[in-house]
Coordinates of C-alpha atoms and ligand atoms in Angstrom, one line a residue:
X1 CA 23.7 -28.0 -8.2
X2 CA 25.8 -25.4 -10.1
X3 CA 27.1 -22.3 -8.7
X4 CA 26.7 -19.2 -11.0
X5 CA 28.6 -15.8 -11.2
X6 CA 28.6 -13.5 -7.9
X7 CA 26.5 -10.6 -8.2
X8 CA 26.3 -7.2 -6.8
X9 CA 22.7 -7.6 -5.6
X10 CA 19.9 -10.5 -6.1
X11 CA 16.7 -9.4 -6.1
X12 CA 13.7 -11.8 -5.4
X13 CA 10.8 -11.6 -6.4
X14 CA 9.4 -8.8 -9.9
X15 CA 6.0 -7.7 -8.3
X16 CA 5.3 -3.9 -7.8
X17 CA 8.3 -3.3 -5.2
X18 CA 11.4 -5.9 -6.9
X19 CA 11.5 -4.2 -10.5
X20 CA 11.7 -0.5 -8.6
X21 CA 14.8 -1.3 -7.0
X22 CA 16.4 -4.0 -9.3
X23 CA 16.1 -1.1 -11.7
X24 CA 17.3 2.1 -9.3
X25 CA 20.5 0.0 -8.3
X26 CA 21.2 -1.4 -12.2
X27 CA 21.6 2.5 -12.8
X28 CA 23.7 3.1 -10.4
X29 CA 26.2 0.6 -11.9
X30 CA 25.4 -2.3 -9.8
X31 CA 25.2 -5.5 -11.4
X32 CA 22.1 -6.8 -10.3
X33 CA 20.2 -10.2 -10.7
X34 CA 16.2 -10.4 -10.6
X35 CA 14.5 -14.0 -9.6
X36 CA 10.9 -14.1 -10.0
X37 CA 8.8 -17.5 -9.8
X38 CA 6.6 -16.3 -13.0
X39 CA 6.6 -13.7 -15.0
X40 CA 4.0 -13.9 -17.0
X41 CA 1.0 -11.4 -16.3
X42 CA -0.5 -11.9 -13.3
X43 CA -4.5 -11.4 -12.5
X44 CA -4.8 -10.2 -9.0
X45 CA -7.0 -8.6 -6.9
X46 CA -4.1 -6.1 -5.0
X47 CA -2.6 -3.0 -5.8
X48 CA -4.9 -1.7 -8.5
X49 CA -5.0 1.9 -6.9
X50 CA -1.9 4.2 -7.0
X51 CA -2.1 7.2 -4.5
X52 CA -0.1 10.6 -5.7
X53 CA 2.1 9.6 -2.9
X54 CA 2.9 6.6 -5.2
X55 CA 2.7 8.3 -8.2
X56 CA 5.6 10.8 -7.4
X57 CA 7.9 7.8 -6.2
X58 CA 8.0 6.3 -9.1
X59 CA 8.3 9.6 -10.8
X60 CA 11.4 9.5 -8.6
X61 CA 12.5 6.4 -9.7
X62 CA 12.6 7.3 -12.9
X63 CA 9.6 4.8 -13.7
X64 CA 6.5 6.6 -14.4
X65 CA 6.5 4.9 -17.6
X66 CA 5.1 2.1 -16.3
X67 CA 1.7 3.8 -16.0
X68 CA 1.5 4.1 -19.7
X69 CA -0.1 2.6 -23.0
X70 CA -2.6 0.4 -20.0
X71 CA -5.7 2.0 -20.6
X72 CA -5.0 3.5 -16.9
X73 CA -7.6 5.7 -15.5
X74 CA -6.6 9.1 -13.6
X75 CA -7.7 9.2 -10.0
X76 CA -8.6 13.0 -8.7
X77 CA -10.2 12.1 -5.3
X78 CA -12.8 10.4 -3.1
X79 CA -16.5 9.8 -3.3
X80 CA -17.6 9.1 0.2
X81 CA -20.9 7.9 1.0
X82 CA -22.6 7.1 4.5
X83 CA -25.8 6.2 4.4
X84 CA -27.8 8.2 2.0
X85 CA -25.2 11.3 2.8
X86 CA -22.8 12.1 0.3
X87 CA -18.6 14.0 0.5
X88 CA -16.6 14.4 -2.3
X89 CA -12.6 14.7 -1.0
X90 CA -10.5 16.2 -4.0
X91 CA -6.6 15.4 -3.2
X92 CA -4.5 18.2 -2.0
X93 CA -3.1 21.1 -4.6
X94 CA 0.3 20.4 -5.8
X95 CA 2.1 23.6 -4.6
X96 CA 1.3 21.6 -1.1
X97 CA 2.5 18.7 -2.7
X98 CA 5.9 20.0 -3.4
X99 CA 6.5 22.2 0.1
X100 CA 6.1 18.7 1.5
X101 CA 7.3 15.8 -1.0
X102 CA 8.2 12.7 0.9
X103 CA 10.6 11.9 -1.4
X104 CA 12.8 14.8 -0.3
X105 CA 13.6 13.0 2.9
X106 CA 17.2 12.8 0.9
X107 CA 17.3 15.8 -0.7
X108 CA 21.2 16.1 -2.3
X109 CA 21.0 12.4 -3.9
X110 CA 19.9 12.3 -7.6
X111 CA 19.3 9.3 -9.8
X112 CA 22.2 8.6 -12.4
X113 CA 19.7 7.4 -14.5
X114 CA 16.6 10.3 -13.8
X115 CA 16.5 11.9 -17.5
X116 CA 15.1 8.4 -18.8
X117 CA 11.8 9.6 -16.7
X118 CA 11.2 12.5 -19.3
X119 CA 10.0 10.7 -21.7
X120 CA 6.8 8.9 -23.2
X121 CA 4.4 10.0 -20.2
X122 CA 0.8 8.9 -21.7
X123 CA -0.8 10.7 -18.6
X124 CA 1.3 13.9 -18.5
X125 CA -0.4 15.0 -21.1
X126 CA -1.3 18.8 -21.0
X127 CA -4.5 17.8 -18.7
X128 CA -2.2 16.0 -16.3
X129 CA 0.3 18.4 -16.3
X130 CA -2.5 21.6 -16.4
X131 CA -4.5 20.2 -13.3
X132 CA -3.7 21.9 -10.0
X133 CA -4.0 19.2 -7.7
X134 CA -1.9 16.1 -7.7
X135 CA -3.4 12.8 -9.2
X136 CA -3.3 8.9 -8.7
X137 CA -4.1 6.6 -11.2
X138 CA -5.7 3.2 -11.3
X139 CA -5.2 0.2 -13.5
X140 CA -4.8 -3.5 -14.2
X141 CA -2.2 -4.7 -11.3
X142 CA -0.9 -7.3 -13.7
X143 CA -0.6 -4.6 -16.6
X144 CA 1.4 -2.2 -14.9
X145 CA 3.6 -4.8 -13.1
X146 CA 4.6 -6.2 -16.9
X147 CA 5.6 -2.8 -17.7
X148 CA 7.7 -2.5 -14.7
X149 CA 8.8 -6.3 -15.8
X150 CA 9.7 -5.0 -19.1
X151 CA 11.7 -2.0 -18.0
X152 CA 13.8 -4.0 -15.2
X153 CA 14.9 -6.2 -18.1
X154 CA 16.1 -3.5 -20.6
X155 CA 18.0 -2.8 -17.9
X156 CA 22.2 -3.6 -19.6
X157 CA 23.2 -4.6 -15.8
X158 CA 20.3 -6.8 -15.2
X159 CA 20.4 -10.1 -15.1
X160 CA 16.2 -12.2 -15.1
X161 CA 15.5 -15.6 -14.2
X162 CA 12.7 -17.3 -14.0
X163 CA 12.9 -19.7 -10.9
X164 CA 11.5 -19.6 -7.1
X165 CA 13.7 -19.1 -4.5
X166 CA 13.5 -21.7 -2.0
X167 CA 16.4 -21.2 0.4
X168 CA 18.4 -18.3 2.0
X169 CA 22.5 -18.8 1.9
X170 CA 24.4 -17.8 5.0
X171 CA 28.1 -18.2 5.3
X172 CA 29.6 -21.3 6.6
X173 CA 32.4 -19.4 8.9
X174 CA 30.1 -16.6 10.1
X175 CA 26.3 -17.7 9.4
X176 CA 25.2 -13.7 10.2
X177 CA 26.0 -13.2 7.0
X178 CA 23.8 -14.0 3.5
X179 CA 25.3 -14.9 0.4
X180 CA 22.6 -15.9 -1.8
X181 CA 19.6 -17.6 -2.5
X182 CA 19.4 -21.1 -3.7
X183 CA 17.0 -21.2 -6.5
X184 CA 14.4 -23.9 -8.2
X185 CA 14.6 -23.5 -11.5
X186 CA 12.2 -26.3 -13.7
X187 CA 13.6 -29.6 -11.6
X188 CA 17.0 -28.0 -11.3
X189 CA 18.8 -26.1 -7.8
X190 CA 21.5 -23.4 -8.3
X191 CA 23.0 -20.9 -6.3
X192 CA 23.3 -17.6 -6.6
X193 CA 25.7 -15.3 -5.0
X194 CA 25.8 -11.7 -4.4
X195 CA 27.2 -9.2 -1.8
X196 CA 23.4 -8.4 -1.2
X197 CA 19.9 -9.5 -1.5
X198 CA 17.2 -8.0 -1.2
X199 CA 14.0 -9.6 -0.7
X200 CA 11.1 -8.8 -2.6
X201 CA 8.8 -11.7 -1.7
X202 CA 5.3 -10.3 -1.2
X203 CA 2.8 -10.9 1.4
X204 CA 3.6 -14.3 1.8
X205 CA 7.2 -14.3 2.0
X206 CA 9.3 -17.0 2.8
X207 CA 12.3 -15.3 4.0
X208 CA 11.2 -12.5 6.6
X209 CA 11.6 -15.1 9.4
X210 CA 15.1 -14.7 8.0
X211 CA 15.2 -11.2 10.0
X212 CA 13.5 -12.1 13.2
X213 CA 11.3 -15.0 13.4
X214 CA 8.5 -12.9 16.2
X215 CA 7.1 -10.7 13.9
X216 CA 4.2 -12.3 11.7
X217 CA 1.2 -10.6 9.8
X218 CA -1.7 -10.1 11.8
X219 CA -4.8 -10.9 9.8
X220 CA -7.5 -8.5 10.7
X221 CA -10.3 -8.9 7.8
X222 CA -10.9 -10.3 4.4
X223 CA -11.6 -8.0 1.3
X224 CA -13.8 -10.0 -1.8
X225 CA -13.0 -8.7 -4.9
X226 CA -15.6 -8.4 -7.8
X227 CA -14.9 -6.9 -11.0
X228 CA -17.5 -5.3 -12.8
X229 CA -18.2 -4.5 -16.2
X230 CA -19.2 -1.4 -17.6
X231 CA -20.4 0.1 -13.8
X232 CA -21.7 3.5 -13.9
X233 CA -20.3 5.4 -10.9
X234 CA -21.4 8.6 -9.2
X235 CA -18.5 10.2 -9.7
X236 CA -15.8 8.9 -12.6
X237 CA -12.1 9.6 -12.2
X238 CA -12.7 8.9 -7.5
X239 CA -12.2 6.4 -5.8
X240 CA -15.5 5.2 -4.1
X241 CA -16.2 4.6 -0.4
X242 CA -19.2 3.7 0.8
X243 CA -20.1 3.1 4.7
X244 CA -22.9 1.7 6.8
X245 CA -23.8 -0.7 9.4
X246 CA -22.3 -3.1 6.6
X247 CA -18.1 -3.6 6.4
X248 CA -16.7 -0.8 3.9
X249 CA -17.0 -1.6 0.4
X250 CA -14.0 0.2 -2.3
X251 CA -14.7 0.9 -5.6
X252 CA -12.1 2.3 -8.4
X253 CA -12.8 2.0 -12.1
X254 CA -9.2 0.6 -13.6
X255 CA -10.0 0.3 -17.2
X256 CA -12.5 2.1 -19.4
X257 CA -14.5 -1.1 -18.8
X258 CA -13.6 -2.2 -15.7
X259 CA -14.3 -1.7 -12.3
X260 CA -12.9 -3.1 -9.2
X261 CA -14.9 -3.4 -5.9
X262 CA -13.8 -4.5 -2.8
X263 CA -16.3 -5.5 -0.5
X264 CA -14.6 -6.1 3.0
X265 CA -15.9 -8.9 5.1
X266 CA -15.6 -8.8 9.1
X267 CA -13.6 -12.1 9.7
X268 CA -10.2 -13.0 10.2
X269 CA -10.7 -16.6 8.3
X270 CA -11.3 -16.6 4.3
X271 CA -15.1 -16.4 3.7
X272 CA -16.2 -20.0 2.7
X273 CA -17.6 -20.0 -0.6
X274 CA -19.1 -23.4 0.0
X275 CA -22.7 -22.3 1.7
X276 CA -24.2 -18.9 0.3
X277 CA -23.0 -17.5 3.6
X278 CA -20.8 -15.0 1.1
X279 CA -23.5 -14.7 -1.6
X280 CA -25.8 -13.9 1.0
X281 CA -24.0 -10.9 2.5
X282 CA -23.3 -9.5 -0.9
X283 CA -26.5 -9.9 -2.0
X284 CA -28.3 -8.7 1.3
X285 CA -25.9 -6.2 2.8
X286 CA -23.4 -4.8 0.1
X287 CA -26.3 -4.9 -2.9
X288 CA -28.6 -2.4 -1.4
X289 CA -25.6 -0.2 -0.1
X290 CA -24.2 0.7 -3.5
X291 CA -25.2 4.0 -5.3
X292 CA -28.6 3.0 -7.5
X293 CA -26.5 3.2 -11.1
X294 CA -23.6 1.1 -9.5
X295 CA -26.4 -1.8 -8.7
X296 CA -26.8 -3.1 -11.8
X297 CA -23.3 -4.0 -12.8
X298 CA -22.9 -5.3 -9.4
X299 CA -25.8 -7.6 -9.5
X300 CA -24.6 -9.3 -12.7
X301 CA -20.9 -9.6 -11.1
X302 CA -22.6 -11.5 -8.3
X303 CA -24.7 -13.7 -10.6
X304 CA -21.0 -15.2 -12.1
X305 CA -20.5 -16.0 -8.2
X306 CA -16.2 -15.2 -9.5
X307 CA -15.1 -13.9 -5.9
X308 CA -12.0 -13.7 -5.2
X309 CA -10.5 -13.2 -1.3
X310 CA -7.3 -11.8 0.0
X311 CA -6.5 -11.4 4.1
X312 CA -5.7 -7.5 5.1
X313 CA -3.1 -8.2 7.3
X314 CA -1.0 -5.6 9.4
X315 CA 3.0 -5.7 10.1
X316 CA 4.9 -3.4 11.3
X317 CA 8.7 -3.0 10.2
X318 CA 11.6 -4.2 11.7
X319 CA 15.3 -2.6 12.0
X320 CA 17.2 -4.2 9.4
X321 CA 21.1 -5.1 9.4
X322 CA 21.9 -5.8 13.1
X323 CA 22.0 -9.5 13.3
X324 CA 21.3 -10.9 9.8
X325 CA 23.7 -8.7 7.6
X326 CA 23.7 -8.5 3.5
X327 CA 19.9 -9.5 3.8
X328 CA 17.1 -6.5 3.3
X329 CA 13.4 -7.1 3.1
X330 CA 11.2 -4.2 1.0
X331 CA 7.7 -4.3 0.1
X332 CA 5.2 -6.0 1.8
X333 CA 7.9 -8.3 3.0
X334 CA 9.1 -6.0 5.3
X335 CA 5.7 -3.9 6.6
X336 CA 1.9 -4.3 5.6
X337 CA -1.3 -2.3 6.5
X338 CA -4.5 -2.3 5.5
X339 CA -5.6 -1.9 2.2
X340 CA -8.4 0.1 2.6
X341 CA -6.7 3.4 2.1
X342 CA -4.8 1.7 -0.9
X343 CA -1.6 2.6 0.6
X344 CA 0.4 -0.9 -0.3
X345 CA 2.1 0.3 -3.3
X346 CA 2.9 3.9 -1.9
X347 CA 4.9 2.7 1.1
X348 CA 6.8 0.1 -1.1
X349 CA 7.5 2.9 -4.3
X350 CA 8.7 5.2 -1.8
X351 CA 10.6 3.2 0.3
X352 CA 12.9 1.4 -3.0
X353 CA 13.3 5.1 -3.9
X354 CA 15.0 5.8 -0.3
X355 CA 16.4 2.7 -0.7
X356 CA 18.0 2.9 -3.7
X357 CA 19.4 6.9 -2.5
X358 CA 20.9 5.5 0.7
X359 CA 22.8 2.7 -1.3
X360 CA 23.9 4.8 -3.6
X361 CA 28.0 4.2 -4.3
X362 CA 28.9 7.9 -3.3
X363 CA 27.8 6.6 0.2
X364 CA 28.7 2.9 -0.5
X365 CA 30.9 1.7 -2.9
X366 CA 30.9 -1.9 -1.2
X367 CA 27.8 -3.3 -1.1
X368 CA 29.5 -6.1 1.2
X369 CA 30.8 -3.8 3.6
X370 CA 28.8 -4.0 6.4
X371 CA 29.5 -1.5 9.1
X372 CA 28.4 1.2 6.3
X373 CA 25.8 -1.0 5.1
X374 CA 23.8 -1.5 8.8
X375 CA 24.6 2.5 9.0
X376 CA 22.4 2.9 5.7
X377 CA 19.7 0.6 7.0
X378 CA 19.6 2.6 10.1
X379 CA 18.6 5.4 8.4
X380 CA 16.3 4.1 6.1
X381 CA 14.5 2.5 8.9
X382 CA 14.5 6.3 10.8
X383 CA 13.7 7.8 7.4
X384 CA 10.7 5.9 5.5
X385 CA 9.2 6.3 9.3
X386 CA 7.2 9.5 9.2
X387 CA 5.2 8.7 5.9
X388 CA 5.4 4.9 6.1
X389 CA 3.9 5.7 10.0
X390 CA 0.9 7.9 8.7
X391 CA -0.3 5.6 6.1
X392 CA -0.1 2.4 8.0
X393 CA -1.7 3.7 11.3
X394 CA -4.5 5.9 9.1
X395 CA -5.4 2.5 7.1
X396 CA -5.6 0.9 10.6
X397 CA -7.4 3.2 12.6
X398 CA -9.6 4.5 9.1
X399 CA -10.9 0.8 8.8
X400 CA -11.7 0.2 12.3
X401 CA -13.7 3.2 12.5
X402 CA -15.4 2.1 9.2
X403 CA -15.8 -1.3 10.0
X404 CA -17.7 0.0 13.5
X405 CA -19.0 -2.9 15.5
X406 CA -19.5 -1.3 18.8
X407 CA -21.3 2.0 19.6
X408 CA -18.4 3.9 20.4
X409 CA -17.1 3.2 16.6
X410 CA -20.1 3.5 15.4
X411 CA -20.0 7.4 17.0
X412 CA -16.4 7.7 15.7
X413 CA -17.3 6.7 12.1
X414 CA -20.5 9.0 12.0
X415 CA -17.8 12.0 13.3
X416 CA -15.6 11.3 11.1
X417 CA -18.0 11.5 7.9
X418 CA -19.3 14.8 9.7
X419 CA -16.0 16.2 9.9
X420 CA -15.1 15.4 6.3
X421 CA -18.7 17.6 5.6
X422 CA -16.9 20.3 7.5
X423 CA -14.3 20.6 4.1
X424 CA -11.9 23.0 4.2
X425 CA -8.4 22.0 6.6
X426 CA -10.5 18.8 7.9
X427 CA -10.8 17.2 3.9
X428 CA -7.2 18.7 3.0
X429 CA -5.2 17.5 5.6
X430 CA -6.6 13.8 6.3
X431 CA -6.8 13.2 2.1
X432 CA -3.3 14.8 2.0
X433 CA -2.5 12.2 5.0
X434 CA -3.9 9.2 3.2
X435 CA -2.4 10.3 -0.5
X436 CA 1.0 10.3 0.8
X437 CA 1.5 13.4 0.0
X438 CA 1.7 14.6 4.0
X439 CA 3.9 12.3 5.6
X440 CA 3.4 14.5 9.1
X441 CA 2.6 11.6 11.9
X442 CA 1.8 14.6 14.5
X443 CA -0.8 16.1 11.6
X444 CA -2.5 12.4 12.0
X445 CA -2.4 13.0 15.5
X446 CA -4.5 15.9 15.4
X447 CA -7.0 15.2 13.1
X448 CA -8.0 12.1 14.8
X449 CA -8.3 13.2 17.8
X450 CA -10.2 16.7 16.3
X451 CA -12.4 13.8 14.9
X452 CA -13.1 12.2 18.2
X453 CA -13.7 15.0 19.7
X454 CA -16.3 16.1 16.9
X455 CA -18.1 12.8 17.3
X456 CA -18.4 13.3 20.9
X457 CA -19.8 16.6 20.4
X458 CA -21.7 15.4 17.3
X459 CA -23.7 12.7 19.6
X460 CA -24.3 15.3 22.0
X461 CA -26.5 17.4 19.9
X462 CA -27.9 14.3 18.4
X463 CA -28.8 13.1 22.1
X464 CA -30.7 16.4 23.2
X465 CA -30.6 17.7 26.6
X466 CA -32.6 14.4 27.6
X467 CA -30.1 11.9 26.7
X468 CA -27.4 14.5 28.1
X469 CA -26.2 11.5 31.1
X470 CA -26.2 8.9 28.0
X471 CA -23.9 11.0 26.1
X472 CA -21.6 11.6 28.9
X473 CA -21.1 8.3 29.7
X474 CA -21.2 7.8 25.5
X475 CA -18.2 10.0 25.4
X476 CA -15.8 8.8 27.8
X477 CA -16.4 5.3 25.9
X478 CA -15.8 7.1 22.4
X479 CA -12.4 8.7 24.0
X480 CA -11.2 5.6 25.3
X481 CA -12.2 3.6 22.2
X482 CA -10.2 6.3 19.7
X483 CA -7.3 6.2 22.1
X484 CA -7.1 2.2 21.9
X485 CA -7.6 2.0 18.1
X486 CA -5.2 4.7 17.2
X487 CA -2.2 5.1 19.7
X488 CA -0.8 1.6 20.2
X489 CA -0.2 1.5 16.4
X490 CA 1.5 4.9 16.3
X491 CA 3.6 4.4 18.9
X492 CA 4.3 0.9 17.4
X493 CA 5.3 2.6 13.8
X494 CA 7.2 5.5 15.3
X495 CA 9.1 4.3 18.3
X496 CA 10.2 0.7 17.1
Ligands
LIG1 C1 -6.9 -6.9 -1.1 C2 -5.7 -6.0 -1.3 C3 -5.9 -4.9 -2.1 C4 -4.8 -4.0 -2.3 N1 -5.0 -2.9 -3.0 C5 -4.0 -1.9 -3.1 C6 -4.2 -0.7 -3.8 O1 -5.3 -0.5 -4.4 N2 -3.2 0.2 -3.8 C7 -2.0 -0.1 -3.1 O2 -1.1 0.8 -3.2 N3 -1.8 -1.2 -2.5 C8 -2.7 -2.2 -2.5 N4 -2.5 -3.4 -1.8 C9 -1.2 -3.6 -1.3 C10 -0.2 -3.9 -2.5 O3 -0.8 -4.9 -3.3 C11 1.1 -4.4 -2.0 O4 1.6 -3.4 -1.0 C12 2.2 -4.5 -3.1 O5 1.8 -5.4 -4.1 C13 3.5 -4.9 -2.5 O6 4.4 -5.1 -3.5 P1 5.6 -6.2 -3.3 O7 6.5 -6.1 -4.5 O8 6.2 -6.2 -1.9 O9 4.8 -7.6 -3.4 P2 4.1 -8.3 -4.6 O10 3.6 -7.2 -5.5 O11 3.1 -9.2 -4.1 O12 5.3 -9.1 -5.4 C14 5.9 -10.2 -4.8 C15 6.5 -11.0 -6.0 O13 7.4 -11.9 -5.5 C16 7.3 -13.1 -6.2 N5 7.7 -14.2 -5.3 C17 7.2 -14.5 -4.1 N6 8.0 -15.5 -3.6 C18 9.0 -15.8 -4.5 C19 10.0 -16.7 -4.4 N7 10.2 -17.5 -3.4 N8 10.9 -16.8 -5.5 C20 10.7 -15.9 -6.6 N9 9.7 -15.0 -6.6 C21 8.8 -15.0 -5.6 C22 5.8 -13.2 -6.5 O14 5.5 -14.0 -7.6 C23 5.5 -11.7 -6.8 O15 5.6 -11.4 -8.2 C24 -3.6 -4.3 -1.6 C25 -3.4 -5.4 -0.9 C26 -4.5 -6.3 -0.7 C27 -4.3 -7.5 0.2

């Protein structure tokens, strides 16, 4: 075992979330050291989707570079489809965007290094820049995550290695405090010191117990990822929703060949691919769901039987720096919600960008100094809440309502499409909600329960004065359904 140099800050782990911050804090004159177990491209089915919300963090961050020379495809919207009914959401206009930017929550702080964002911007070409309503973007997950890779280590204050970190250092006279990470590297150990580190570990980190041991992922679902070639979609440049009595089923073109679809699946164990149990469904249930000119490309996907499953698992945040000190989770380490609403990479962007503004040295200069230190992490825990409590709780109650398994869902989802057919304030607000781009946890509020009470009414006309004592009894069911499926987690997100 050899012990290396001491470092401002390790961070662990170079997926969508390390690089961000590795990179934010390496401009700020840190001297920073980035472990990742491989860094060589990887081929996932996750964060493929970028909402606007996400786009404008990295903007922030002084990354949106990343985005470029990867074949990306521009995202302007939704494409919803229920049944045979059709609602086209277009995200909100950017002089909203800008009233309400999420990434003002710390408006005096600018990046040292922001001017290096100015340059090279593939998709701020004159379109980009021209449109008047803000944009995501899709790609390859392992594309843009090299080009985050290679950005991180141009970085003159970064330090990479290639290793997996297997163990969490504490000191030996007061073991509240971290010191490092002890780190596999081919058959060797070292350690590596710093006055902070920041974990970066993913969904399946190792080190969250680190912070409190109670609070594990949930798993609610499974999503099975296809990918198909060539698919012709109703409408290009949207991402692609399409609901039924079937689980909801995604579907975002992120290549000019490619397209991903995420079929979920209502089970909270991996769908055994051993029996055509899977095949079956797909075939049967998602198959005939899909718009006709989507069909074909799906059907060939299927015939390679290449699925691929990841859980959809929920976790709320915890308050960081009481008891552990010089440890921070970010990412999915610290807080994950469901990915239906592709909201993943949005929480983490924005979060390393507050983050990175609350560590800044005008507010710390010691990075080991920890009464400032837990002060910081008290208000980036108060701070990322309103936007970070929106998307987690919308992609939550969004996929039980999609998902419907009981009448009373099945009322909710039907309202919920209605309302969308509505346009005007009930598109702009709950696409502005789910983009990021209105981080307003009392707007959320609002429109779902303007959306329950919709579906009530809704299944009143669809009733008729006959089934008027069904309906009644219908709608205190749907009321106490949309109160169950929504309020626990939004008091959850905001009060904790
Ligand atoms: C099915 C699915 C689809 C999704 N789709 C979207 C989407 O379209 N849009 C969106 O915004 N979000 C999406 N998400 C969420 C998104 O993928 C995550 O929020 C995002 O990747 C989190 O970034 P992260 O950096 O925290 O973790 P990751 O991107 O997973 O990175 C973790 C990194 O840490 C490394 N690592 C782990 N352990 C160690 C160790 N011990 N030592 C060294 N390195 C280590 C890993 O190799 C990896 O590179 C999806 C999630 C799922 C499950």
């Amino acid at each position: 075992m050899s012990v290396n140099d001491i470092y401002d800050v390790i961070v662990v782990g170079a997926g969508v979330v390390g690089p961000t911050i590795a990179t934010a804090l390496a401009r700020q004159g840190r001297r920073v050291l980035i472990i990742e177990r491989d860094w060589s491209t990887p081929d996932r089915i996750v964060g493929e989707l970028l909402q606007p919300g996400g786009v404008k963090a990295l903007k922030d961050l002084g990354m949106i570079q990343a985005i470029n020379n990867i074949e990306a495809i521009h995202v302007t919207g939704y494409y919803v489809k229920y049944g045979g009914q059709i609602v086209r959401l277009d995200y909100p206009d950017k002089q909203d965007a800008m009233k309400t930017s999420p990434a003002k929550l710390v408006p005096d702080c600018v990046f040292d290094g922001n001017d290096k964002m100015k340059s090279d911007y593939t998709l701020s070409s004159k379109d980009w820049e021209e449109d008047e309503r803000v944009r995501g973007v899709a790609f390859h997950n392992g594309e843009f995550l090299m080009n985050l890779r290679a950005m991180v280590k141009s970085e003159p204050n970064v330090t990479w290695v290639e290793g997996t970190a297997t163990k969490i250092l504490r000191d030996e006279e007061n073991p509240s405090i971290v010191t490092g990470v002890l780190v596999k590297q081919n058959l060797e150990l070292k350690t590596y010191s710093a006055k902070l580190t920041i974990s970066c570990d993913g969904i399946y980190s190792k080190f969250r117990k680190e912070l409190c041991a109670e609070n594990v992922p949930v798993v609610g679902s499974y999503f099975v990822g296809l990918k198909l070639v060539d698919a012709k979609l109703p409408m290009p440049n949207r991402g692609h929703v399409i609901l039924g009595s079937h689980a909801p089923i995604l579907i975002y073109q992120i290549s000019p060949h490619e397209t991903r679809i995420l079929c979920a699946y209502r089970s909270t164990k991996p769908p055994s691919q051993t029996n055509d149990e899977l095949y079956n469904y797909l075939r049967d249930e998602v198959l005939p769901a899909l718009p006709k000119e989507t069909q074909p490309s799906f059907e060939k996907a299927l015939e390679t039987r290449k699925f691929r499953a990841m859980p959809n698992q929920y976790l709320p945040a915890v308050k960081q720096g009481k008891e552990t000190k010089g440890l921070i989770m970010l990412g999915d380490s610290l807080n994950m919600r469901h990915p239906l609403t592709g909201g993943g990479m949005t929480v983490g962007l924005n979060d390393s960008a507050l983050l990175a503004k609350l560590l800044h040295p005008r507010y710390i200069e010691d990075l080991d100094n920890h009464e400032i230190l837990t002060k910081q992490l008290s208000t980036f825990h108060k701070k990322r809440k309103n936007l970070d409590a929106v998307l987690n709780t919308l992609s939550i109650a969004l996929y039980t309502l999609f998902a419907a398994d009981k009448n009373a869902l099945m009322i909710l989802q039907k309202g919920c499409f209605k309302y969308f057919v509505l346009g005007g304030d009930c598109v702009s607000g709950p696409i502005g909600l789910l983009s990021g781009i209105l981080p307003f946890p009392m707007l959320l509020f609002n429109h779902f329960f303007s959306v329950a009470f919709y579906a009530i009414y809704c299944n009143f006309i669809d009733r008729g004065l006959l089934g008027f004592p069904i309906a009644l009894i219908e709608a205190f069911d749907t009321i106490f359904t949309a109160i169950i499926v929504f309020t626990p987690y939004l008091w959850k997100e905001l009060v904790y």
